[in-house]
mmCIF file of C-alpha atoms in Angstrom:
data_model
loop_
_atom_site.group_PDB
_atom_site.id
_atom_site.type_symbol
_atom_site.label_atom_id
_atom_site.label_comp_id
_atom_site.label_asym_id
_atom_site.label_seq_id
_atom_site.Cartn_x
_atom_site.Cartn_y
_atom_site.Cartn_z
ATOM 1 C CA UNK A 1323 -18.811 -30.945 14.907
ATOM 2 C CA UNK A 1324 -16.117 -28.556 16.065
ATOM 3 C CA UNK A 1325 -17.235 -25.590 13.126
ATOM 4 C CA UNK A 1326 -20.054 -24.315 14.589
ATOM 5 C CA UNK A 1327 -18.259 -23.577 17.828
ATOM 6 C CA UNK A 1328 -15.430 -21.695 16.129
ATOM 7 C CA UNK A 1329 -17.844 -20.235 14.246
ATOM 8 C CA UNK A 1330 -19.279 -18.923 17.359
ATOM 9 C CA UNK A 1331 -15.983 -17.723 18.440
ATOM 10 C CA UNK A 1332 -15.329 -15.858 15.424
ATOM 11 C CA UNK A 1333 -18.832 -14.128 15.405
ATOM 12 C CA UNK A 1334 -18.122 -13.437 19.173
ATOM 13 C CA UNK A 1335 -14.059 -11.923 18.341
ATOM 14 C CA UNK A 1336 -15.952 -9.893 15.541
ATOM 15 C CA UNK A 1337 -18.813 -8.845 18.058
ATOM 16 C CA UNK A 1338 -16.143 -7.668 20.626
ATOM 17 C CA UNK A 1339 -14.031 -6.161 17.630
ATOM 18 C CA UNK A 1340 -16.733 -3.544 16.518
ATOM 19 C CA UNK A 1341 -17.579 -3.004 20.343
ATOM 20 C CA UNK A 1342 -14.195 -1.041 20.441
ATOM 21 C CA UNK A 1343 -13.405 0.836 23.428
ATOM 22 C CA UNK A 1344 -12.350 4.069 22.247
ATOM 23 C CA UNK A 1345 -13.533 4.052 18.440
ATOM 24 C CA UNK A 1346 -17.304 3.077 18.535
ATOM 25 C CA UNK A 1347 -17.391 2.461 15.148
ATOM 26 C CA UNK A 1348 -15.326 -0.118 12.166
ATOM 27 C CA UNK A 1349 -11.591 0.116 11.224
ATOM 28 C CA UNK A 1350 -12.630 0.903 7.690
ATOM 29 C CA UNK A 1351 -14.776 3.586 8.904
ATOM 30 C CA UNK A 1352 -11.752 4.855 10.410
ATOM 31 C CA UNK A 1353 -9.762 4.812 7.169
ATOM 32 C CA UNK A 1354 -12.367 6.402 5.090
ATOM 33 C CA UNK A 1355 -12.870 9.476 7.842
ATOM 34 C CA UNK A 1356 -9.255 10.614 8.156
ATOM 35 C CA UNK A 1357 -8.987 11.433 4.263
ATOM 36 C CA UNK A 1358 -12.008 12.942 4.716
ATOM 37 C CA UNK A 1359 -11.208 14.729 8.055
ATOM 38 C CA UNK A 1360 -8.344 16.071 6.307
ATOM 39 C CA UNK A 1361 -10.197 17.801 3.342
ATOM 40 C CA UNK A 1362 -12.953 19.047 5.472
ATOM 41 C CA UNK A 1363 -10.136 20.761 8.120
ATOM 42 C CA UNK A 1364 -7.937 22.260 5.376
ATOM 43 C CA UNK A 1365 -10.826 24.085 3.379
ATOM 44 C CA UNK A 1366 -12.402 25.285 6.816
ATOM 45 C CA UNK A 1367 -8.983 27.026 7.391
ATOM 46 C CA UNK A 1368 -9.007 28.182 3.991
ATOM 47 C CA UNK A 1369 -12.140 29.818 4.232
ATOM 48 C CA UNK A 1370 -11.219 31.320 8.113
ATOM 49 C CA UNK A 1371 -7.741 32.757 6.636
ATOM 50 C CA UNK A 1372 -9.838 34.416 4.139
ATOM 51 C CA UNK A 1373 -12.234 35.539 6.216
ATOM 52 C CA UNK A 1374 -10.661 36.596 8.769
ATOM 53 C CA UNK A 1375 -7.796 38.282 6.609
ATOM 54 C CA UNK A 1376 -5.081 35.871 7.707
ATOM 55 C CA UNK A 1377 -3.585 35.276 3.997
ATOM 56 C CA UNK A 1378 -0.202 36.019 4.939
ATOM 57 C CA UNK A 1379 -0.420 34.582 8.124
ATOM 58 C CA UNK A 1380 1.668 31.262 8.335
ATOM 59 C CA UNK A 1381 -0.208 28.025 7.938
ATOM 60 C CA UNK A 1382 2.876 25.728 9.227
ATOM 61 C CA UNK A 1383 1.626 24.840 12.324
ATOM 62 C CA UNK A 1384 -1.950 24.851 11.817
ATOM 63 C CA UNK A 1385 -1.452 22.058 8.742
ATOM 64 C CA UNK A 1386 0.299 20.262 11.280
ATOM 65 C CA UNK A 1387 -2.515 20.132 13.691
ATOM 66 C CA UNK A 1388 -5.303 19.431 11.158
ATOM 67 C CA UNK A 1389 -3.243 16.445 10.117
ATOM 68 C CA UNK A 1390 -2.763 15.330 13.860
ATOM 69 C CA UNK A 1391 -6.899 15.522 14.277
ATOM 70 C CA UNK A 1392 -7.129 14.043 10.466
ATOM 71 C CA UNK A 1393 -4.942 10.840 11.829
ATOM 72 C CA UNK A 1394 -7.187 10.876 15.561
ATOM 73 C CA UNK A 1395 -9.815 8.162 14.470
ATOM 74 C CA UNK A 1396 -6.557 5.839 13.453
ATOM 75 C CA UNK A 1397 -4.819 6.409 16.607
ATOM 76 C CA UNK A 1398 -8.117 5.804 18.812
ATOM 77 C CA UNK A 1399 -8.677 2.307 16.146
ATOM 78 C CA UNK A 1400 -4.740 0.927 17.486
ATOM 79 C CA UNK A 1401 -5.586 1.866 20.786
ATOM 80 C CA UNK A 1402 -8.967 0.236 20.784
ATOM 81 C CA UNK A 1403 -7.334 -2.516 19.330
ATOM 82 C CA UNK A 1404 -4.766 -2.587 22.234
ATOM 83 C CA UNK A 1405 -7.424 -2.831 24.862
ATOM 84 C CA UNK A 1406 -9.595 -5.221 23.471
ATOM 85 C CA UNK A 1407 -7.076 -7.916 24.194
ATOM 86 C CA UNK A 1408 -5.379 -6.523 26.844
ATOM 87 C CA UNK A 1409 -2.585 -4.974 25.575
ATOM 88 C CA UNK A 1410 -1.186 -8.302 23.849
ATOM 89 C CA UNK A 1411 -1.153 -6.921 20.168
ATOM 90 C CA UNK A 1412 1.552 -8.296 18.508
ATOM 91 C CA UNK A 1413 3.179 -5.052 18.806
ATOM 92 C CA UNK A 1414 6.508 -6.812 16.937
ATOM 93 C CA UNK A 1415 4.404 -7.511 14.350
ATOM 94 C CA UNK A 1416 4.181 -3.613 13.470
ATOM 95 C CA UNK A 1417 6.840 -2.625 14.243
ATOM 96 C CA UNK A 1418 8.048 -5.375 11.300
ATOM 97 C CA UNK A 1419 5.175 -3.742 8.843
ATOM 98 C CA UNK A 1420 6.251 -0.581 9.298
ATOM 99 C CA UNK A 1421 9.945 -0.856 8.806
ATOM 100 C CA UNK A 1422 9.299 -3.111 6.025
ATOM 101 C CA UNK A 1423 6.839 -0.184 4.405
ATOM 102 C CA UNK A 1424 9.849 2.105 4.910
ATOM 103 C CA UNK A 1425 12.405 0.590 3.534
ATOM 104 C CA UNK A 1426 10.311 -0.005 0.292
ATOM 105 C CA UNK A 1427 10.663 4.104 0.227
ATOM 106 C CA UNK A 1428 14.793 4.222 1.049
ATOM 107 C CA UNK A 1429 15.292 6.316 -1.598
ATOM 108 C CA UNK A 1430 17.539 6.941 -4.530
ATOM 109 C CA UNK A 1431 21.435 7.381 -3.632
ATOM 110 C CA UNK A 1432 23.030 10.158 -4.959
ATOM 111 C CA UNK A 1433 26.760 9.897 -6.667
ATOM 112 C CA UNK A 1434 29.223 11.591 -4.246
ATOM 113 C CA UNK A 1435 28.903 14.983 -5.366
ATOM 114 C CA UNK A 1436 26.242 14.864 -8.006
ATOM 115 C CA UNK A 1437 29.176 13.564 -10.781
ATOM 116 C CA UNK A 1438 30.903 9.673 -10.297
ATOM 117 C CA UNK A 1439 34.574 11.265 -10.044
ATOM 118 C CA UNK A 1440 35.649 13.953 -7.224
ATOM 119 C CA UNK A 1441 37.491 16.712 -8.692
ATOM 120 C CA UNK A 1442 35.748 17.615 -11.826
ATOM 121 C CA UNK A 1443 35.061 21.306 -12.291
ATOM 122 C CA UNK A 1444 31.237 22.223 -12.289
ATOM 123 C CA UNK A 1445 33.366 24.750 -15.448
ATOM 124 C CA UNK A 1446 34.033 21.922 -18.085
ATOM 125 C CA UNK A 1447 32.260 18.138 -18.428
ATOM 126 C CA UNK A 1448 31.807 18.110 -14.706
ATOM 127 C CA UNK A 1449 28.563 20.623 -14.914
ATOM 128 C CA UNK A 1450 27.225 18.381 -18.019
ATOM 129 C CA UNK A 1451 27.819 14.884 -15.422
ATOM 130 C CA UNK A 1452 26.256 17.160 -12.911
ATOM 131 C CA UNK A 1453 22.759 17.814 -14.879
ATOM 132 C CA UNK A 1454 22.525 14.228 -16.418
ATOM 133 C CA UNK A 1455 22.688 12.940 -12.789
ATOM 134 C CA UNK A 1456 19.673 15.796 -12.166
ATOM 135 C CA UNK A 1457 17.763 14.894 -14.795
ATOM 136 C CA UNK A 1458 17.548 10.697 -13.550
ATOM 137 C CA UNK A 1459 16.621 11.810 -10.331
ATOM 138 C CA UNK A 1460 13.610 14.243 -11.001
ATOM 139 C CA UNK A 1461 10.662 10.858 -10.180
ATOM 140 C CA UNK A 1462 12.111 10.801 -7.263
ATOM 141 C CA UNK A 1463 10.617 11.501 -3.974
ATOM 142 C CA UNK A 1464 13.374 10.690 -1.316
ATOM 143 C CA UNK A 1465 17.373 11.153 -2.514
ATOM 144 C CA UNK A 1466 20.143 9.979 0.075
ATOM 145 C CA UNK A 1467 23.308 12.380 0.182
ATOM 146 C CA UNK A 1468 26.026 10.157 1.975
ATOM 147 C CA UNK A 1469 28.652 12.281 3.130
ATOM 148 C CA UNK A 1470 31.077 9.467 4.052
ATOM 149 C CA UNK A 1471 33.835 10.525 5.467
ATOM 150 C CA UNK A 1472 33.424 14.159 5.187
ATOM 151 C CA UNK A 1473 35.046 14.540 1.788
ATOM 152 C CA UNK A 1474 31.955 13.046 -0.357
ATOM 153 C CA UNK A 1475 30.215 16.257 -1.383
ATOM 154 C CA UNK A 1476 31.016 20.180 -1.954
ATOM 155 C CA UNK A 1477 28.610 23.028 -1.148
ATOM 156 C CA UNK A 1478 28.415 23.720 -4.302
ATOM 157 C CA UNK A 1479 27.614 20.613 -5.622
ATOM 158 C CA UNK A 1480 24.543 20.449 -2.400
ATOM 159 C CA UNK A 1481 23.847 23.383 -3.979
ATOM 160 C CA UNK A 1482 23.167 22.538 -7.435
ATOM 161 C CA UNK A 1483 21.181 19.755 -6.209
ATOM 162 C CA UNK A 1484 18.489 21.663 -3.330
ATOM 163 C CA UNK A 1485 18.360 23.985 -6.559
ATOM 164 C CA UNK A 1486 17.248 21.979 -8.977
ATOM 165 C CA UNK A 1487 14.813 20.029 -7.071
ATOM 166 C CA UNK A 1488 13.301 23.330 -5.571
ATOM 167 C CA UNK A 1489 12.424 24.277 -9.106
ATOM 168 C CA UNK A 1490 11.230 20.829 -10.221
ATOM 169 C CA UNK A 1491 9.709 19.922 -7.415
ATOM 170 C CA UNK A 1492 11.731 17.027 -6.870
ATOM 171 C CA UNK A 1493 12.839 15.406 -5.476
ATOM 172 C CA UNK A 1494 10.803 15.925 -2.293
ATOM 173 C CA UNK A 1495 13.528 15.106 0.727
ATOM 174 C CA UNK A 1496 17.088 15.063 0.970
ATOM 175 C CA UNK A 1497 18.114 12.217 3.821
ATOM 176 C CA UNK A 1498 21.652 13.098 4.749
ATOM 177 C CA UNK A 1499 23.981 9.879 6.209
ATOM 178 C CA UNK A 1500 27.792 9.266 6.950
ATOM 179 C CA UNK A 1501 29.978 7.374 8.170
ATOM 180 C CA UNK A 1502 30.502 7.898 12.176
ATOM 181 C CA UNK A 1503 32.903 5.654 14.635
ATOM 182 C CA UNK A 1504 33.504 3.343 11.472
ATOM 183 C CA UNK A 1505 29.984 2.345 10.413
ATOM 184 C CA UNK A 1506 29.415 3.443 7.008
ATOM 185 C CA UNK A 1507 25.308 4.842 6.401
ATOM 186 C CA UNK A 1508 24.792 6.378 9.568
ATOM 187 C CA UNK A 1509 21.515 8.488 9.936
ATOM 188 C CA UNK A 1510 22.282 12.319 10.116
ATOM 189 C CA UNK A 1511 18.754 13.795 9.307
ATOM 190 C CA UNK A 1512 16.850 14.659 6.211
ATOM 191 C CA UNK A 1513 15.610 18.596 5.184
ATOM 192 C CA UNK A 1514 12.898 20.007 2.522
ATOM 193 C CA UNK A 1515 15.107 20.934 -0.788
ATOM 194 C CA UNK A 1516 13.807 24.316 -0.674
ATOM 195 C CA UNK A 1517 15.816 24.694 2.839
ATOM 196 C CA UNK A 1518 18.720 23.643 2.111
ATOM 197 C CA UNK A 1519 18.941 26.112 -0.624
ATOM 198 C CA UNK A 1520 18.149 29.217 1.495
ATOM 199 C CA UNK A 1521 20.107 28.287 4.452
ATOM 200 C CA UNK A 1522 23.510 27.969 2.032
ATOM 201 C CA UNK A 1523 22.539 31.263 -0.018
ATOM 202 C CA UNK A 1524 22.718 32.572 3.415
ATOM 203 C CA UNK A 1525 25.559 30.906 4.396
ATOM 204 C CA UNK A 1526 27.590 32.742 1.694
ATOM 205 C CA UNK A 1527 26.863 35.684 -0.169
ATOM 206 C CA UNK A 1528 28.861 34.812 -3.070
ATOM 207 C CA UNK A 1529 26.457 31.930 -3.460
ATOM 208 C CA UNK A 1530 23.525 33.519 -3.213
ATOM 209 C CA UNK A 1531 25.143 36.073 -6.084
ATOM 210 C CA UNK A 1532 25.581 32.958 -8.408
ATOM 211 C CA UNK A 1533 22.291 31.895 -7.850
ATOM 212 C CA UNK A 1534 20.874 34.820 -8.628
ATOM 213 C CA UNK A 1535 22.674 35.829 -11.512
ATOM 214 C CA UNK A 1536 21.964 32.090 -13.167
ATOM 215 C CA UNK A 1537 17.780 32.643 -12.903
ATOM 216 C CA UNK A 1538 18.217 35.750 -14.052
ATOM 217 C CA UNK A 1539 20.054 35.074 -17.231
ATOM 218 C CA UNK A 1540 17.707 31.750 -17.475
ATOM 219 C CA UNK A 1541 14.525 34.037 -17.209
ATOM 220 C CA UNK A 1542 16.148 36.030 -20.135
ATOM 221 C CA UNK A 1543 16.834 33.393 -22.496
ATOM 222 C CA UNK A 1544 13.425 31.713 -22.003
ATOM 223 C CA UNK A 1545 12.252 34.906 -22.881
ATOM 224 C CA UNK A 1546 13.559 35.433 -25.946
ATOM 225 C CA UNK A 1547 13.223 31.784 -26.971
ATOM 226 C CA UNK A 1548 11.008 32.134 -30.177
ATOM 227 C CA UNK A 1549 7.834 30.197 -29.900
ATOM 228 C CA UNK A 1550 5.460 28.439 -32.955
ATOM 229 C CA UNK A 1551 3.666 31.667 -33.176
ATOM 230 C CA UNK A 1552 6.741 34.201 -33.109
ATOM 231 C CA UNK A 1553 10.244 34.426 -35.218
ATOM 232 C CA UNK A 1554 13.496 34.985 -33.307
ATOM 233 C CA UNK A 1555 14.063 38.482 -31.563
ATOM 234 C CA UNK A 1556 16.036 40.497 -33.738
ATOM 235 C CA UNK A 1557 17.725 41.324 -30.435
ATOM 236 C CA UNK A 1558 18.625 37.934 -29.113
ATOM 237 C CA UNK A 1559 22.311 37.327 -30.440
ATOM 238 C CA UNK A 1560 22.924 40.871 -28.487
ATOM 239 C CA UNK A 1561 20.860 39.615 -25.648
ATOM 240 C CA UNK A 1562 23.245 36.444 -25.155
ATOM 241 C CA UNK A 1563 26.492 39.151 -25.468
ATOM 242 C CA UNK A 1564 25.116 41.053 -22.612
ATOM 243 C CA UNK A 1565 24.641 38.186 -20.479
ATOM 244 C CA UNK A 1566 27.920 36.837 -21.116
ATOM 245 C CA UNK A 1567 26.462 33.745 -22.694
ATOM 246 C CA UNK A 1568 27.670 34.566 -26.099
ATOM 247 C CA UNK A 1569 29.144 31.545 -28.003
ATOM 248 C CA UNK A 1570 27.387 28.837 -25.423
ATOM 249 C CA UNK A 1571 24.463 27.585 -27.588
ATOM 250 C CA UNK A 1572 25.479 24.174 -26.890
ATOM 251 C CA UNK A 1573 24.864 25.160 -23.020
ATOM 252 C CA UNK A 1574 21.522 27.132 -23.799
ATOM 253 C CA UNK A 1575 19.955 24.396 -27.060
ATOM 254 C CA UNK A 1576 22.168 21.337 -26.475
ATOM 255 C CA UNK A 1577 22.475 18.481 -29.271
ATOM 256 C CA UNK A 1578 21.502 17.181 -31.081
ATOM 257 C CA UNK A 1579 17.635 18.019 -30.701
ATOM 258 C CA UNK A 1580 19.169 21.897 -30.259
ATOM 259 C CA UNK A 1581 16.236 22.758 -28.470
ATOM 260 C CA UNK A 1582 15.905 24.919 -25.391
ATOM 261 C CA UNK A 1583 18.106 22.953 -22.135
ATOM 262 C CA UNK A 1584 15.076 22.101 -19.871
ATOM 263 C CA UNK A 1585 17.307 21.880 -16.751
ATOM 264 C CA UNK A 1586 18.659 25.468 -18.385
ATOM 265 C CA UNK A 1587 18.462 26.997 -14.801
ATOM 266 C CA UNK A 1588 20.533 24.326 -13.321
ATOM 267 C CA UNK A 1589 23.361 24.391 -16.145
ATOM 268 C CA UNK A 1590 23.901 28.033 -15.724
ATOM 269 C CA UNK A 1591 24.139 28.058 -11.732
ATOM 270 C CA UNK A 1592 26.765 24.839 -12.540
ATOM 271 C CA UNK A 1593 28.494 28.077 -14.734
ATOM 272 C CA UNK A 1594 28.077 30.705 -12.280
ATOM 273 C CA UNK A 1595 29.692 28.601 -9.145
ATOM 274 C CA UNK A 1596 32.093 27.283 -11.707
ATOM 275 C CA UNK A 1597 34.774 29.585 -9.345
ATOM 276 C CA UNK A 1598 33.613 28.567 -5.922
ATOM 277 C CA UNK A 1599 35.466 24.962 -7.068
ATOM 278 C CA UNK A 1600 39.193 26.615 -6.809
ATOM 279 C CA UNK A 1601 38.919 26.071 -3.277
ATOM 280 C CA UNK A 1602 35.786 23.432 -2.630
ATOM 281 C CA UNK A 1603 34.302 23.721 0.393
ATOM 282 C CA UNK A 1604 33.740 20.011 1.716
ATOM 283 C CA UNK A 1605 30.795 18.749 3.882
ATOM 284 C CA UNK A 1606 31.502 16.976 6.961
ATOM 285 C CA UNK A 1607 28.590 15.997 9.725
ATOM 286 C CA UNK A 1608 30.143 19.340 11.429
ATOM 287 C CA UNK A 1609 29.599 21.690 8.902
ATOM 288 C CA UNK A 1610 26.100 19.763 7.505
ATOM 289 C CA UNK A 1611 24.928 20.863 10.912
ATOM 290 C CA UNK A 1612 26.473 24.175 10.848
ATOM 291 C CA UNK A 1613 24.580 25.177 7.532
ATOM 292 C CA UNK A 1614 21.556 23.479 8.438
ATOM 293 C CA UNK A 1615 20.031 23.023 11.917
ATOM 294 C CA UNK A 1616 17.370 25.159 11.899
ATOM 295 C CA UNK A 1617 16.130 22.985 8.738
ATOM 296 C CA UNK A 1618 17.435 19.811 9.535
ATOM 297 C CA UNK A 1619 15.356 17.063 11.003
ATOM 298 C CA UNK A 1620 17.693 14.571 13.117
ATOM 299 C CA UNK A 1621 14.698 12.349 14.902
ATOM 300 C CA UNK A 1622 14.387 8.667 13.302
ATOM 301 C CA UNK A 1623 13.003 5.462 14.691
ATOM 302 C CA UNK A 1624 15.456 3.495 16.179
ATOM 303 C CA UNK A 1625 14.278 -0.358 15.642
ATOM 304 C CA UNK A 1626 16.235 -1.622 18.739
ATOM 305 C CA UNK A 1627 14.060 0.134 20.862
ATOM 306 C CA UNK A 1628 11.307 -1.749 22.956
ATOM 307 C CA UNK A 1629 8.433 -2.066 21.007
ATOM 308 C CA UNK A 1630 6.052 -0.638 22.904
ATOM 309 C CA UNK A 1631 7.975 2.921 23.257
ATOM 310 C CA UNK A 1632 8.801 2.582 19.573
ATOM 311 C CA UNK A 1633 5.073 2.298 18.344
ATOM 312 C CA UNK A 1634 4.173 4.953 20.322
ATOM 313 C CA UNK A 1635 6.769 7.316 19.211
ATOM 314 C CA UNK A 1636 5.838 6.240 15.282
ATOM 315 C CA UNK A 1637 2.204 7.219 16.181
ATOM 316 C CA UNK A 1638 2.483 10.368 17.890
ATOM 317 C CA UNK A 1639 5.078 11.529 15.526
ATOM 318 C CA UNK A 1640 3.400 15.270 14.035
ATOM 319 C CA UNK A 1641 6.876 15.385 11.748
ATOM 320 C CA UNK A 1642 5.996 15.403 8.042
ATOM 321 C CA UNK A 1643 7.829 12.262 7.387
ATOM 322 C CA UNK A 1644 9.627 9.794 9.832
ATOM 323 C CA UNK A 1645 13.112 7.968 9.368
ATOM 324 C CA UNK A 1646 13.730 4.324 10.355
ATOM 325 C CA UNK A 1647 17.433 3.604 11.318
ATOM 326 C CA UNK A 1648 18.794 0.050 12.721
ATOM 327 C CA UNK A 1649 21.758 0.841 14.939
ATOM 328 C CA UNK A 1650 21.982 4.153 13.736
ATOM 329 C CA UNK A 1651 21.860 2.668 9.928
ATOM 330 C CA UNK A 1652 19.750 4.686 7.770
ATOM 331 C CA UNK A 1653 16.772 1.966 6.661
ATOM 332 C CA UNK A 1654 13.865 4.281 4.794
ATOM 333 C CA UNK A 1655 11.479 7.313 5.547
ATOM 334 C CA UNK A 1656 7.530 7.627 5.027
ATOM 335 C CA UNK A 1657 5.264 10.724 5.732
ATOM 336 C CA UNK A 1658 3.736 10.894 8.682
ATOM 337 C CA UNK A 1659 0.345 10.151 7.291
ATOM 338 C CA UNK A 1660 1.136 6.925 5.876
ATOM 339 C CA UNK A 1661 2.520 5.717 9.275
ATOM 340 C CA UNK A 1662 -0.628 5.688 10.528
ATOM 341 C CA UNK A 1663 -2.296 4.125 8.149
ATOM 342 C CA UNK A 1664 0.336 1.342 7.434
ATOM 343 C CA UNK A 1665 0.063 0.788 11.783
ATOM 344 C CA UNK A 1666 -3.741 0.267 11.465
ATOM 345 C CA UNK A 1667 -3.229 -1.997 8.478
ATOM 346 C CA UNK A 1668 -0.634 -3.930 10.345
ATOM 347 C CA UNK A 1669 -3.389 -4.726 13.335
ATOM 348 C CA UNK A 1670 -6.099 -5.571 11.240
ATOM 349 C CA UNK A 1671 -6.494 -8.956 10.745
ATOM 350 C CA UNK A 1672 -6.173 -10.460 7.501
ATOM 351 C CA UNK A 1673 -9.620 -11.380 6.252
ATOM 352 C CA UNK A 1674 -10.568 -8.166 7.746
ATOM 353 C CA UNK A 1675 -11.551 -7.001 4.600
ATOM 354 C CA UNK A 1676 -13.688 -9.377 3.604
#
């Protein structure tokens, strides 16, 4: 008796669902056009940059804005979604999703100072710790750095790390935490690889010297390294002399395969900065943001905060990924696009898709 009436009600929650008030059209429509947006934006500036003779112009902002209009028919589908029932979304309810679709991507922690024990020169077994830690973290998108107390990491060891996931690729982020008024894990910020490495070559001319001189003496070695259709240079025992690599085969081919080092770059830059560790310069929160404020993105999403405030801030985030703290606690980071999209998913209902 009572199922066609809440059959009617459902039919009549649907009806007023797809009648939103500022997305005339479904939620999945809204899911399929912001991929879609996205594509369609970033090959219309390709073709204007071209056109217009704006190679070398820089694209950071603009990417930023074409993902902001890409995300638009999300945003307008939680808003709609707001309205219809009068702003009583279970706006707790997201925020939950979303934290729990962040902490999922925490990331992987670093060992205090790329090697398990402090102290160990990047000169003897040190550099070889150094690149096996490298080598277990190149899947990885997000890596934490905890500085603890301030005498967790080195430059050079930061250094060795933003290195080798510049050239790699990854991993993508470096999330930076500490411990602050005795709570261990405290959200600093988190910067691009690629950054960090520029702003300490900059930082220190010596650095930047050892970095140098390390791809350079890589580039020559993978030069000369004989391939299936060539024999060994004649020249390449000299070659290693003048580099001042004579002798280090193990470094350069490594057992027991003896093949060329894959993370060769990284192994020689351990060599090169092999000095700086007379005297280590230690990170602390002080000098972190001394070496790395123009790079280094400090805004996270405090989960204490009112919901409300909190959703919006997640939504109108443009930053290309977001951090989730608790307290100040570190909890996980996602990219901005995926916010979004795990907000909308959040809201929808769960037969939604069927």
């Amino acid at each position: 008796m009572g199922s066609p009436q809440k059959s009617k009600a459902k039919s009549m929650t649907q009806a007023n669902a797809s009648n939103l008030a500022f997305w005339p059209f479904s939620a999945q429509a809204a899911l399929f056009l912001a991929p879609l947006l996205l594509v369609v934006l970033t090959v219309a500036w390709g073709a204007a940059r071209t056109a217009l003779g704006l190679d070398t112009a820089s694209a950071g902002w603009v990417l930023v804005g074409i993902v902001g209009l890409s995300l638009l028919p999300v945003l307008l589908v939680v808003l709609s979604g707001v309205a219809s029932t009068g702003g009583s979304v279970e706006l707790g309810a997201v925020k939950i999703a979303l934290t729990a679709v962040a902490g999922s991507q925490r990331g992987l922690e670093v060992p205090r100072n790329v090697v398990p024990q402090l102290g160990v020169s990047l000169a003897d077994a040190g550099g070889v710790e150094a690149i096996v830690s490298l080598r277990k973290l190149r899947g990885t998108e997000v890596v934490i750095v905890d500085l603890e107390d301030g005498h967790a990491w080195w430059e050079t060891r930061l250094m060795l790390l933003s290195a080798g996931a510049t050239r790699l690729g990854r991993p993508s982020v470096v999330v930076f935490t500490a411990q602050q008024q005795g709570r261990a894990d405290q959200f600093i910020g988190w910067a691009r690889p690629a950054d960090l490495l520029e702003c300490l070559q900059e930082s220190d001319p010596g650095l930047r010297r050892a970095y140098l001189q390390a791809s350079g003496q890589a580039v020559a070695v993978r030069l000369a390294e004989p391939t299936p259709q060539t024999s060994p240079l004649p020249t390449t025992s000299a070659l290693m002399k003048d580099l001042g690599l004579q002798g280090m085969r193990y470094m350069t081919h490594p057992a027991p395969r003896n093949e060329l080092n894959p993370l060769l770059e990284e192994q020689l830059l351990a060599r090169s900065m092999a000095d700086f560790e007379a005297l280590p310069a230690e990170i602390d929160v002080s000098r972190l943001h001394q070496l790395f404020t123009p790079v280094l993105h400090t805004k996270a999403l405090e989960r204490t905060d009112d919901d409300a405030p909190w959703l919006r801030a997640a939504l109108l985030d443009e930053g290309e990924y977001v951090a989730f703290t608790d307290s100040g606690r570190y909890t996980g980071i996602m990219s901005g696009a995926a916010v979004a999209r795990a907000a909308l998913l959040a809201l929808l209902p769960p037969d939604a898709g069927a």
